[in-house]
Amino acid sequence: MSRGHMDVTVQADNPACPVSEVLDRVAGKWAIGILVAAAKGPVRFSELERGIEGISRRMLTLNLRKLEREGLLVRTVYPTVPPRVEYECTEMALELYETLLSLVDWAKRHSGDIARAHAVYDAAHSPTAPA
Amino acid sequence: MSRGHMDVTVQADNPACPVSEVLDRVAGKWAIGILVAAAKGPVRFSELERGIEGISRRMLTLNLRKLEREGLLVRTVYPTVPPRVEYECTEMALELYETLLSLVDWAKRHSGDIARAHAVYDAAHSPTAPA
DNA sequence: CGGTATCCAGCCAGATACTG
DNA sequence: CAGTATCTGGCTGGATACCG
């Protein structure tokens, strides 16, 4: 390769897209937290609402529906009174969680580099930056 | 465990947070695409602009700055005229990319399950859904 | 209890004109 | 060529009232 005029077109056949897709499934402020909470075993709606600091009822519901639709959570309604609904991770979700752990590992290994990069960048772009 | 009153509180010490952090670094519509494009070797601004279908100049710049700040890209300015700027993945970014591949693998292994889950969910929640 | 419906603020992202 | 500045619309997400 001549290193200068390579094709960088990003399309559906590009590795980028599957990554983005799977990322989209668990992205957002709450999805991972919910998955983690549910990974320990079946959990009730109100437990999640109380346990996940700062989440609104609406966002919890929306995220639960999304994760259920993705096949990552199973929703079980017990027709008791008062109603009881439990959410449980699927096998697939647990597997995904394991995979995400490798990302955590990456983050840990490079946390120093990242912090340093931040510092360098911020210093170079601060109001009192050098020429 | 009695399976019912466990602590599902999600806080800073929870595994969820590092995951979310690293995910935030590469989330968004464009970051991955840029990383992929740059993974092949140094690439110029205009090459990225042309190569990444649909990205605006502004979003490209924003993403490049973000990735540079994270230490995932290195920006090199050649003081020629006209100006020439190249972006190159860091070692760390390449490593991250390898890790992301395991997510792709997960997605591939379960693409069938996910599609099925979607179908099931959508059928169950369609206007003409059963009781 | 476990949601849904509604309203609203803020941020994100697109388009585009301008600049060094 | 490689950006920055500005405007603007739309989506996301928070608060809350209501419903089965």
JSON list of N, CA and C in Angstrom, two decimals, chain B residues 3 15 24-25 29 32 36 43 46 51 56 66 81 83-84 89 97 104 107 111 125 130:
[
{"chain": "B", "resi": 3, "resn": "ARG", "atom": "N", "xyz": [-33.08, -15.02, 46.30]},
{"chain": "B", "resi": 3, "resn": "ARG", "atom": "CA", "xyz": [-33.69, -14.67, 45.01]},
{"chain": "B", "resi": 3, "resn": "ARG", "atom": "C", "xyz": [-34.90, -13.75, 45.15]},
{"chain": "B", "resi": 15, "resn": "PRO", "atom": "N", "xyz": [-19.67, -2.86, 38.41]},
{"chain": "B", "resi": 15, "resn": "PRO", "atom": "CA", "xyz": [-19.07, -3.19, 37.11]},
{"chain": "B", "resi": 15, "resn": "PRO", "atom": "C", "xyz": [-19.70, -2.39, 35.98]},
{"chain": "B", "resi": 24, "resn": "ASP", "atom": "N", "xyz": [-18.95, 4.80, 26.16]},
{"chain": "B", "resi": 24, "resn": "ASP", "atom": "CA", "xyz": [-19.17, 6.20, 25.80]},
{"chain": "B", "resi": 24, "resn": "ASP", "atom": "C", "xyz": [-18.06, 6.74, 24.91]},
{"chain": "B", "resi": 25, "resn": "ARG", "atom": "N", "xyz": [-16.89, 6.22, 25.09]},
{"chain": "B", "resi": 25, "resn": "ARG", "atom": "CA", "xyz": [-15.76, 6.70, 24.28]},
{"chain": "B", "resi": 25, "resn": "ARG", "atom": "C", "xyz": [-15.94, 6.40, 22.81]},
{"chain": "B", "resi": 29, "resn": "LYS", "atom": "N", "xyz": [-22.68, 7.85, 16.54]},
{"chain": "B", "resi": 29, "resn": "LYS", "atom": "CA", "xyz": [-22.94, 7.34, 15.21]},
{"chain": "B", "resi": 29, "resn": "LYS", "atom": "C", "xyz": [-21.66, 7.15, 14.40]},
{"chain": "B", "resi": 32, "resn": "ILE", "atom": "N", "xyz": [-16.79, 4.76, 15.71]},
{"chain": "B", "resi": 32, "resn": "ILE", "atom": "CA", "xyz": [-16.27, 3.47, 15.26]},
{"chain": "B", "resi": 32, "resn": "ILE", "atom": "C", "xyz": [-15.85, 3.52, 13.79]},
{"chain": "B", "resi": 36, "resn": "VAL", "atom": "N", "xyz": [-12.21, 2.67, 12.40]},
{"chain": "B", "resi": 36, "resn": "VAL", "atom": "CA", "xyz": [-12.00, 1.63, 11.38]},
{"chain": "B", "resi": 36, "resn": "VAL", "atom": "C", "xyz": [-11.25, 2.20, 10.19]},
{"chain": "B", "resi": 43, "resn": "VAL", "atom": "N", "xyz": [-4.74, 8.76, 7.77]},
{"chain": "B", "resi": 43, "resn": "VAL", "atom": "CA", "xyz": [-5.75, 9.18, 6.82]},
{"chain": "B", "resi": 43, "resn": "VAL", "atom": "C", "xyz": [-6.01, 10.68, 6.97]},
{"chain": "B", "resi": 46, "resn": "SER", "atom": "N", "xyz": [-9.98, 15.13, 4.62]},
{"chain": "B", "resi": 46, "resn": "SER", "atom": "CA", "xyz": [-10.89, 15.09, 3.47]},
{"chain": "B", "resi": 46, "resn": "SER", "atom": "C", "xyz": [-11.16, 13.66, 3.01]},
{"chain": "B", "resi": 51, "resn": "GLY", "atom": "N", "xyz": [-15.00, 9.51, 2.67]},
{"chain": "B", "resi": 51, "resn": "GLY", "atom": "CA", "xyz": [-15.14, 8.07, 2.86]},
{"chain": "B", "resi": 51, "resn": "GLY", "atom": "C", "xyz": [-16.28, 7.67, 3.76]},
{"chain": "B", "resi": 56, "resn": "SER", "atom": "N", "xyz": [-21.19, 14.90, 8.47]},
{"chain": "B", "resi": 56, "resn": "SER", "atom": "CA", "xyz": [-21.02, 16.32, 8.19]},
{"chain": "B", "resi": 56, "resn": "SER", "atom": "C", "xyz": [-19.63, 16.75, 8.66]},
{"chain": "B", "resi": 66, "resn": "LYS", "atom": "N", "xyz": [-12.63, 14.41, 19.84]},
{"chain": "B", "resi": 66, "resn": "LYS", "atom": "CA", "xyz": [-12.94, 13.54, 20.97]},
{"chain": "B", "resi": 66, "resn": "LYS", "atom": "C", "xyz": [-11.99, 12.35, 21.01]},
{"chain": "B", "resi": 81, "resn": "VAL", "atom": "N", "xyz": [1.54, 24.01, 2.18]},
{"chain": "B", "resi": 81, "resn": "VAL", "atom": "CA", "xyz": [0.45, 24.78, 1.66]},
{"chain": "B", "resi": 81, "resn": "VAL", "atom": "C", "xyz": [0.05, 24.17, 0.32]},
{"chain": "B", "resi": 83, "resn": "PRO", "atom": "N", "xyz": [-2.57, 23.13, 3.60]},
{"chain": "B", "resi": 83, "resn": "PRO", "atom": "CA", "xyz": [-2.34, 22.35, 4.81]},
{"chain": "B", "resi": 83, "resn": "PRO", "atom": "C", "xyz": [-2.69, 20.87, 4.63]},
{"chain": "B", "resi": 84, "resn": "ARG", "atom": "N", "xyz": [-1.97, 20.06, 5.37]},
{"chain": "B", "resi": 84, "resn": "ARG", "atom": "CA", "xyz": [-2.21, 18.63, 5.29]},
{"chain": "B", "resi": 84, "resn": "ARG", "atom": "C", "xyz": [-2.24, 18.11, 6.72]},
{"chain": "B", "resi": 89, "resn": "CYS", "atom": "N", "xyz": [-4.39, 5.97, 14.11]},
{"chain": "B", "resi": 89, "resn": "CYS", "atom": "CA", "xyz": [-4.74, 5.23, 15.32]},
{"chain": "B", "resi": 89, "resn": "CYS", "atom": "C", "xyz": [-3.52, 5.03, 16.19]},
{"chain": "B", "resi": 97, "resn": "TYR", "atom": "N", "xyz": [-9.83, -1.94, 19.16]},
{"chain": "B", "resi": 97, "resn": "TYR", "atom": "CA", "xyz": [-10.52, -2.46, 17.98]},
{"chain": "B", "resi": 97, "resn": "TYR", "atom": "C", "xyz": [-10.56, -3.99, 18.00]},
{"chain": "B", "resi": 104, "resn": "VAL", "atom": "N", "xyz": [-18.41, -8.17, 17.95]},
{"chain": "B", "resi": 104, "resn": "VAL", "atom": "CA", "xyz": [-18.92, -8.54, 16.63]},
{"chain": "B", "resi": 104, "resn": "VAL", "atom": "C", "xyz": [-19.19, -10.04, 16.61]},
{"chain": "B", "resi": 107, "resn": "ALA", "atom": "N", "xyz": [-22.29, -10.78, 18.37]},
{"chain": "B", "resi": 107, "resn": "ALA", "atom": "CA", "xyz": [-23.42, -10.36, 17.54]},
{"chain": "B", "resi": 107, "resn": "ALA", "atom": "C", "xyz": [-23.69, -11.38, 16.43]},
{"chain": "B", "resi": 111, "resn": "SER", "atom": "N", "xyz": [-27.07, -13.42, 16.11]},
{"chain": "B", "resi": 111, "resn": "SER", "atom": "CA", "xyz": [-27.89, -12.61, 15.21]},
{"chain": "B", "resi": 111, "resn": "SER", "atom": "C", "xyz": [-29.24, -13.27, 14.96]},
{"chain": "B", "resi": 125, "resn": "HIS", "atom": "N", "xyz": [-46.61, -7.36, 20.18]},
{"chain": "B", "resi": 125, "resn": "HIS", "atom": "CA", "xyz": [-47.00, -5.97, 20.47]},
{"chain": "B", "resi": 125, "resn": "HIS", "atom": "C", "xyz": [-47.58, -5.27, 19.25]},
{"chain": "B", "resi": 130, "resn": "PRO", "atom": "N", "xyz": [-52.48, -10.71, 20.01]},
{"chain": "B", "resi": 130, "resn": "PRO", "atom": "CA", "xyz": [-53.39, -11.55, 20.78]},
{"chain": "B", "resi": 130, "resn": "PRO", "atom": "C", "xyz": [-53.63, -10.93, 22.15]}
]
